[in-house]
Amino acid sequence: MSKLLKDILYKVAIEAVHGSTDVVIGKLDFDSRKIGANDVFVAIRGSISDGHDYIQKAIDLGAKAIICDAFPEQFASEVTYVQVNDTNKALAFMAANYFGNPSEKLKLVGITGTNGKTTIASLLYQLFKKAGFKVGLLSTVKILVDDVEFKATHTTPDSITINHFLNEMVNASIEYCFMEVSSHGIHQKRTEALHFTGGVFTNLSHDHLDYHPTFAEYRDVKKSFFDNLPKTAFAISNIDDKNGAVMMQNTLAKKRTYALKSYADYKAQILENLLSGLLLKIEGNEVWVKLIGVFNAYNLLAIYATAIELGLDNLETLRLLSELESVSGRFQYIVSDSNVTAIVDYAHTPDALENVLKTINEVRTKNEQLITIVGCGGNRDKAKRPIMAEIASELSNKTILTSDNPRDEDPEVIIGEMEAGVPPQNHKKVFAVTDRKQAIKIACQLAQPNDIILIAGKGHETYQEIKGIRTHFDDMEIVKGILEELHK
């Protein structure tokens, strides 16, 4: 797909140019290894490497244009150099221009917050498909162009990937796209040049403090997403969360709120909360849904509000809500032949783990044991490790601390940091098993009929990463297999 360089630089804040922008270029990339003849290389300063160190490599591979925030000491002949203030932001606008600004040609809704993004985005995709529309999804779990599935690698992909898939959606005549928007994605300007029809805020709690130096910065990055929404968009916020009002402070978008406890534009009430589902009253109408727990009541209310703001009929939306199935790795459960319930959930933050455990405790009779298996990822926020273990030990009958994705860290060191958070009175009901599969097996052996096992942290992931090597590992697959074997 050939383009003129000057055309894809539209709306980019240019500081200086060396050479001509009136040149035909091939593709756009920020990975010097993928550069070919006539391509544009955008030098990004990352946390691990600096793209400016690879400018010469990109030129050697045939780059015709270089986008950078500082010119090199020497210029290569017949190469155009464009100096910009922020190469991440420049990449966002260039990618959008390169693909013909696809976000303006469909209704794009972004969902941001600490927990609930995947569930809300995935269930909105499900709901609008059921309503008969062609729909797209950009999520942690997968990317869907109507019925065609692609593997996702980041919560919010890079600007080129986003616009590539949005363009594929436009070509497939898709009307709506639901997208998870992470704080990393906002901070790195990946969503900067996108045209959003709406934005949804779920909640804010302790997460990504390995990336953001303070909670205030984490909150403000999320807020900037709403600050940048156009007047034509809607902004839906969970007003029961203390940061819900903060998100709405400076937005130009039409403000809408949802809540279970506060006065809001969209209100819901939980009438029944069982392991088989929820009976909700939404705006005066009762609806039975297959999802469980208070956190899912919030998610479903956010989905309902979004659907109504996008023009769907309220009674039809309630009917569609009742048909929704839970998302892979989000409170996904099986009941074994020996009547043991095993729940797999992605809960990998203190808040998410507490929500899931409280939900289980709300719906169980207390005559059965709740056994929790939990770990914390390596090379990630260390501050949450003792908190996660404390929560698990307080809200479970037994807790097994194990490995999640240790990555480059020693799994036993991670578990030791978790153990430090366990209060003395809970020591007897907490033990450590480094091997995750072995931890699941022990939980299954301990479980009696009617007991509940929660396997938290990895959810939909089908791998485990240890010392840079990924091996196949699926919590649900493993627990199913072990329970079947034990029943035999």
XYZ file of C-alpha atoms in Angstrom:
488
model
C 0.000 0.000 0.000
C 1.987 3.015 -1.277
C 1.347 6.474 0.135
C 2.871 9.923 -0.042
C 4.909 10.721 3.074
C 3.382 14.212 3.329
C -0.131 12.701 3.412
C 0.568 10.374 6.327
C 2.177 13.269 8.256
C -1.195 15.085 8.429
C -1.817 16.408 11.994
C 1.703 15.385 13.136
C 3.452 18.181 15.096
C 6.633 18.547 13.010
C 9.628 20.435 14.411
C 12.052 20.131 11.475
C 12.450 18.323 8.139
C 15.600 17.312 6.274
C 14.783 16.180 2.726
C 11.486 16.013 0.845
C 8.162 14.816 2.215
C 6.825 14.594 -1.343
C 8.031 11.001 -1.699
C 6.190 7.704 -2.147
C 6.730 5.347 0.773
C 5.913 1.677 1.355
C 4.902 0.650 4.847
C 5.288 2.156 8.304
C 7.096 0.424 11.216
C 8.826 1.063 14.551
C 10.710 -2.274 14.493
C 13.917 -1.770 12.492
C 14.086 -5.524 11.763
C 10.861 -5.325 9.740
C 11.952 -2.405 7.535
C 12.201 -2.958 3.764
C 12.774 -0.840 0.658
C 11.021 2.579 0.741
C 9.565 2.070 4.231
C 9.217 4.658 7.015
C 10.999 3.919 10.295
C 9.636 5.579 13.443
C 12.231 5.692 16.249
C 10.483 5.074 19.575
C 12.202 5.465 22.952
C 11.098 2.380 24.912
C 11.804 1.165 28.442
C 14.172 -1.555 27.170
C 15.652 -0.119 23.959
C 15.787 3.177 22.064
C 14.705 3.125 18.425
C 17.105 6.000 17.708
C 19.971 3.497 18.102
C 18.602 1.556 15.113
C 18.180 4.403 12.605
C 21.253 3.359 10.602
C 20.123 -0.275 10.583
C 16.718 0.814 9.190
C 18.468 2.863 6.457
C 20.701 -0.098 5.577
C 17.524 -2.190 5.112
C 16.068 0.395 2.699
C 14.179 2.971 4.822
C 13.252 6.031 2.769
C 12.114 8.160 5.714
C 13.040 8.414 9.396
C 10.760 9.884 12.061
C 12.727 10.806 15.200
C 12.735 13.253 18.112
C 16.424 14.142 17.585
C 18.269 14.257 14.263
C 21.347 11.992 13.930
C 24.777 13.607 13.524
C 24.948 12.616 9.865
C 22.253 12.436 7.200
C 22.116 9.719 4.555
C 21.472 10.948 1.022
C 18.016 10.333 -0.473
C 16.529 9.688 3.006
C 13.987 12.119 4.462
C 14.317 12.895 8.178
C 11.351 14.325 10.109
C 11.924 15.590 13.643
C 8.904 15.537 15.949
C 8.403 16.272 19.637
C 6.874 12.873 20.499
C 7.426 9.867 18.226
C 4.725 7.787 19.972
C 2.146 10.468 19.202
C 3.496 10.889 15.655
C 3.194 7.127 15.095
C -0.448 7.202 16.260
C -1.420 9.891 13.706
C 0.710 8.415 10.925
C -0.792 4.940 11.423
C -4.332 6.366 11.380
C -3.587 8.374 8.199
C -1.836 5.438 6.534
C -4.931 3.243 6.891
C -7.356 6.028 5.961
C -8.521 6.869 9.525
C -10.698 3.751 9.904
C -11.916 4.678 13.429
C -13.993 7.456 11.829
C -15.816 4.918 9.643
C -17.303 2.776 12.423
C -18.577 3.240 15.974
C -15.597 2.614 18.272
C -16.168 2.308 22.036
C -13.206 2.173 24.451
C -13.435 0.510 27.867
C -10.886 1.464 30.535
C -10.378 0.817 34.267
C -8.495 -1.716 36.396
C -10.981 -4.608 36.331
C -13.819 -5.571 33.998
C -12.394 -4.295 30.676
C -12.203 -7.716 29.000
C -15.591 -8.852 30.295
C -17.376 -5.670 29.200
C -15.711 -5.466 25.770
C -16.219 -9.197 25.054
C -19.845 -9.237 26.242
C -20.672 -6.091 24.253
C -19.288 -7.900 21.205
C -21.484 -10.907 22.086
C -24.579 -8.752 22.686
C -24.300 -6.759 19.453
C -23.663 -9.970 17.461
C -26.851 -11.419 18.972
C -28.650 -8.194 18.006
C -27.738 -8.923 14.378
C -24.853 -6.493 13.789
C -21.403 -7.047 12.310
C -19.020 -6.401 15.224
C -15.306 -6.090 15.964
C -13.390 -6.711 19.211
C -9.926 -5.571 20.319
C -9.254 -7.295 23.670
C -6.592 -8.952 25.837
C -7.972 -12.364 24.969
C -8.411 -11.965 21.209
C -9.043 -9.705 18.254
C -12.213 -10.427 16.313
C -13.090 -9.058 12.886
C -16.721 -10.178 12.938
C -16.278 -13.996 13.082
C -12.574 -14.105 12.143
C -10.281 -14.466 15.155
C -6.691 -13.219 15.584
C -4.447 -13.739 18.627
C -3.946 -10.722 20.915
C -0.519 -9.995 22.439
C -1.205 -6.792 24.451
C -4.271 -5.295 26.168
C -3.960 -2.300 23.859
C -1.978 -3.192 20.697
C 0.431 -0.712 19.057
C -0.976 2.064 16.843
C -0.162 0.264 13.582
C -1.845 -2.975 14.697
C -4.923 -1.117 15.972
C -5.416 0.782 12.727
C -4.638 -2.284 10.604
C -7.426 -4.254 12.301
C -9.834 -1.301 12.334
C -9.234 -1.013 8.591
C -9.931 -4.751 8.199
C -13.193 -4.146 10.104
C -14.153 -1.262 7.808
C -13.444 -3.476 4.766
C -15.692 -6.156 6.330
C -18.537 -3.563 6.725
C -18.415 -3.755 10.516
C -20.585 -1.189 12.330
C -19.361 -1.413 15.936
C -16.012 -2.151 17.560
C -15.429 -2.606 21.297
C -11.887 -2.057 22.518
C -10.045 -2.499 25.809
C -7.994 0.615 26.572
C -5.117 0.078 29.014
C -3.206 2.718 30.945
C -0.031 1.642 29.059
C -1.822 2.178 25.750
C -3.044 5.650 26.751
C 0.337 6.672 28.229
C 2.185 5.524 25.089
C -0.271 7.520 22.927
C -1.486 4.404 21.082
C -5.112 5.615 21.194
C -4.263 9.267 20.527
C -5.433 9.557 16.887
C -8.490 7.314 17.209
C -12.025 8.657 16.925
C -14.119 7.180 19.749
C -17.922 7.152 19.709
C -17.903 6.413 23.433
C -15.811 5.608 26.485
C -16.610 3.492 29.565
C -14.919 3.674 32.989
C -15.188 0.559 35.195
C -13.190 1.120 38.417
C -9.704 1.921 39.666
C -7.543 -0.050 42.095
C -3.954 -1.122 42.763
C -2.358 -2.237 39.462
C 0.517 -1.422 37.094
C 2.427 0.477 39.783
C 5.537 -1.160 38.302
C 4.878 1.027 35.241
C 3.273 4.139 36.750
C 5.353 5.656 39.595
C 2.276 6.681 41.622
C -1.408 5.823 41.874
C -2.192 9.479 41.035
C -0.366 9.176 37.708
C -2.168 5.881 36.970
C -5.521 7.610 37.665
C -4.635 10.712 35.625
C -3.549 8.626 32.620
C -6.953 6.898 32.664
C -8.627 10.296 33.033
C -6.775 11.661 29.965
C -8.666 9.132 27.818
C -11.944 10.844 28.778
C -10.381 14.325 28.518
C -9.669 13.588 24.840
C -13.116 12.296 23.881
C -14.886 14.542 21.326
C -18.136 16.439 22.003
C -19.984 13.952 19.799
C -19.026 10.992 22.040
C -20.564 9.677 25.264
C -18.658 8.982 28.495
C -20.115 6.388 30.886
C -18.664 6.216 34.394
C -19.137 3.990 37.454
C -20.101 6.613 40.021
C -19.886 4.105 42.924
C -16.113 4.134 42.429
C -14.507 7.135 44.152
C -12.587 7.895 40.927
C -15.714 7.745 38.764
C -16.453 11.461 39.135
C -12.776 12.361 38.523
C -12.920 10.704 35.085
C -15.798 12.988 34.073
C -14.310 16.310 35.285
C -12.951 17.691 32.017
C -14.551 15.596 29.323
C -16.411 17.304 26.468
C -18.396 14.111 25.854
C -22.005 13.548 26.941
C -21.711 12.395 30.592
C -23.604 9.328 31.781
C -23.267 7.492 35.095
C -24.113 3.997 36.356
C -24.274 2.622 39.902
C -25.692 0.032 42.263
C -25.462 2.217 45.393
C -25.566 5.876 44.270
C -27.965 8.057 42.343
C -27.086 7.587 38.650
C -28.441 7.741 35.092
C -28.397 3.932 34.962
C -29.338 2.075 38.160
C -29.426 -1.621 39.043
C -30.335 -3.637 42.099
C -29.289 -7.212 42.915
C -32.374 -9.234 43.894
C -30.689 -12.667 43.976
C -27.009 -13.665 43.836
C -26.539 -17.424 43.332
C -23.814 -19.677 41.904
C -26.150 -20.236 38.948
C -26.596 -16.529 38.162
C -27.960 -13.133 39.179
C -31.470 -11.742 39.319
C -31.131 -8.024 38.616
C -33.558 -5.131 38.535
C -32.350 -2.657 35.912
C -34.342 0.557 35.585
C -37.431 -1.128 37.058
C -37.253 -4.296 34.920
C -36.207 -7.685 36.286
C -33.712 -9.792 34.329
C -32.047 -13.153 35.094
C -28.423 -13.402 33.890
C -25.974 -16.319 33.802
C -23.071 -14.336 35.262
C -22.573 -14.138 39.031
C -21.270 -11.735 41.641
C -21.552 -8.041 42.463
C -18.657 -7.154 40.124
C -20.566 -8.732 37.226
C -23.675 -6.734 38.155
C -21.532 -3.607 37.551
C -20.180 -5.043 34.292
C -23.671 -5.883 33.019
C -24.989 -2.449 33.960
C -22.106 -0.822 32.038
C -22.967 -3.047 29.028
C -26.654 -2.101 29.289
C -25.819 1.633 29.490
C -23.470 1.393 26.481
C -26.055 -0.452 24.397
C -28.730 2.157 25.187
C -26.336 5.057 24.386
C -25.603 3.338 21.060
C -29.335 3.309 20.287
C -30.526 -0.192 21.163
C -34.021 -0.709 22.590
C -34.005 -1.141 26.396
C -36.243 -4.237 26.594
C -34.412 -5.913 23.704
C -31.101 -5.147 25.461
C -32.352 -6.794 28.684
C -33.398 -9.887 26.710
C -29.928 -10.055 25.139
C -28.254 -9.589 28.563
C -30.034 -12.733 29.779
C -28.412 -14.748 26.959
C -24.800 -13.680 27.592
C -22.226 -16.356 28.503
C -19.201 -15.736 30.734
C -15.892 -14.837 29.101
C -13.023 -17.364 28.934
C -11.016 -17.258 32.188
C -13.396 -14.806 33.872
C -15.233 -16.687 36.651
C -15.332 -19.752 34.439
C -16.422 -22.785 36.424
C -17.054 -26.528 36.188
C -18.707 -28.930 38.613
C -17.000 -32.340 38.694
C -18.744 -35.745 38.907
C -17.755 -35.811 42.593
C -19.527 -32.429 43.042
C -16.421 -30.284 43.478
C -16.747 -26.799 41.919
C -13.567 -25.475 40.283
C -13.474 -21.798 39.312
C -10.777 -20.279 37.058
C -10.464 -16.509 37.179
C -7.969 -13.953 35.828
C -7.951 -12.087 39.180
C -4.343 -10.867 39.372
C -4.817 -7.660 41.377
C -5.738 -7.384 45.086
C -9.076 -5.773 44.231
C -10.026 -8.411 41.643
C -9.041 -11.281 43.969
C -11.052 -9.779 46.823
C -14.072 -9.334 44.514
C -13.968 -12.953 43.367
C -13.493 -14.373 46.869
C -16.258 -12.188 48.324
C -18.541 -13.275 45.472
C -17.899 -16.960 46.230
C -18.434 -16.374 49.954
C -21.724 -14.559 49.255
C -23.178 -17.504 47.326
C -21.855 -20.485 49.332
C -23.518 -22.020 52.379
C -20.301 -22.095 54.521
C -20.742 -25.879 55.035
C -18.149 -26.410 52.321
C -14.477 -25.462 52.121
C -13.138 -22.745 49.844
C -9.597 -23.602 48.681
C -7.747 -20.814 46.856
C -4.691 -21.260 44.630
C -2.950 -17.976 43.857
C 0.399 -16.666 42.614
C 1.877 -13.361 41.456
C 3.643 -12.671 38.165
C 7.370 -12.047 37.991
C 8.879 -8.788 36.647
C 5.681 -7.006 37.719
C 4.378 -4.838 40.573
C 5.948 -6.338 43.751
C 3.925 -4.233 46.200
C 0.763 -6.250 45.577
C 2.320 -9.647 46.470
C 1.854 -9.595 50.288
C -1.583 -7.959 49.862
C -2.775 -10.754 47.515
C -1.679 -13.456 50.004
C -3.311 -11.635 52.917
C -6.636 -11.359 51.058
C -6.557 -15.027 49.996
C -5.746 -16.218 53.529
C -8.473 -14.056 55.112
C -11.255 -15.069 52.720
C -10.478 -18.789 52.151
C -10.490 -21.916 54.328
C -7.199 -23.012 52.783
C -4.757 -21.111 50.571
C -2.027 -22.552 48.372
C 0.570 -19.990 47.265
C 2.144 -21.037 43.971
C 3.763 -19.784 40.750
C 1.921 -17.635 38.219
C 4.249 -16.555 35.371
C 7.566 -16.139 37.266
C 9.217 -14.807 34.072
C 12.834 -13.901 34.957
C 12.361 -14.037 38.739
C 12.909 -16.951 41.125
C 9.388 -18.320 41.834
C 10.308 -19.144 45.439
C 11.375 -15.546 46.075
C 7.995 -14.347 44.732
C 6.154 -16.814 46.980
C 8.288 -15.689 49.950
C 7.258 -12.071 49.324
C 3.623 -13.185 49.232
C 3.966 -15.186 52.475
C 5.177 -12.045 54.256
C 1.620 -10.679 53.984
C -0.101 -13.627 55.689
C -1.256 -12.656 59.234
C 0.040 -14.963 62.032
C -3.460 -16.293 62.799
C -3.734 -17.592 59.199
C -0.353 -19.360 58.974
C -1.834 -22.801 59.651
C -4.202 -22.651 56.673
C -1.635 -21.358 54.143
C 1.070 -23.392 52.459
C 3.364 -22.990 49.469
C 3.695 -25.309 46.454
C 6.012 -23.842 43.818
C 4.864 -26.067 40.935
C 1.450 -24.744 39.793
C 0.230 -28.081 38.428
C 1.148 -29.782 41.690
C -0.665 -27.026 43.620
C -3.841 -27.654 41.593
C -3.497 -31.418 42.152
C -3.146 -30.995 45.944
C -6.217 -28.702 46.038
C -8.225 -31.328 44.131
C -7.055 -34.071 46.528
C -8.039 -31.934 49.554
C -11.464 -31.079 48.138
C -14.512 -32.973 49.429
C -17.930 -33.092 47.704
C -19.508 -29.571 47.564
C -16.136 -27.853 48.161
C -15.043 -24.948 45.934
C -11.578 -24.501 44.415
C -10.591 -21.081 43.077
C -7.583 -20.974 40.737
C -6.717 -17.287 40.424
C -4.343 -15.190 38.365
C -3.951 -16.698 34.894
C -7.545 -17.041 33.690
C -7.672 -17.289 29.899
C -3.881 -17.672 29.496
C -2.804 -20.989 27.982
C 0.891 -20.748 28.833
C 3.298 -20.386 31.740
C 6.443 -18.281 31.347
C 9.565 -19.339 33.280
C 13.028 -17.888 32.514
C 11.886 -16.534 29.144
C 10.426 -19.875 27.989
C 6.672 -20.290 27.480
C 5.168 -23.758 27.862
C 1.532 -24.791 27.399
C -0.405 -24.368 30.646
C -4.180 -24.057 30.898
C -5.661 -23.891 34.435
C -9.112 -25.081 33.333
C -7.735 -27.950 31.242
C -5.506 -29.106 34.135
C -8.122 -28.925 36.900
C -10.696 -30.723 34.696
C -8.221 -33.523 33.961
C -7.174 -33.966 37.606
C -10.773 -33.997 38.916
C -11.786 -36.569 36.285
C -8.779 -38.745 37.176
C -9.507 -38.541 40.920
C -13.195 -39.424 40.352
C -12.190 -42.604 38.468
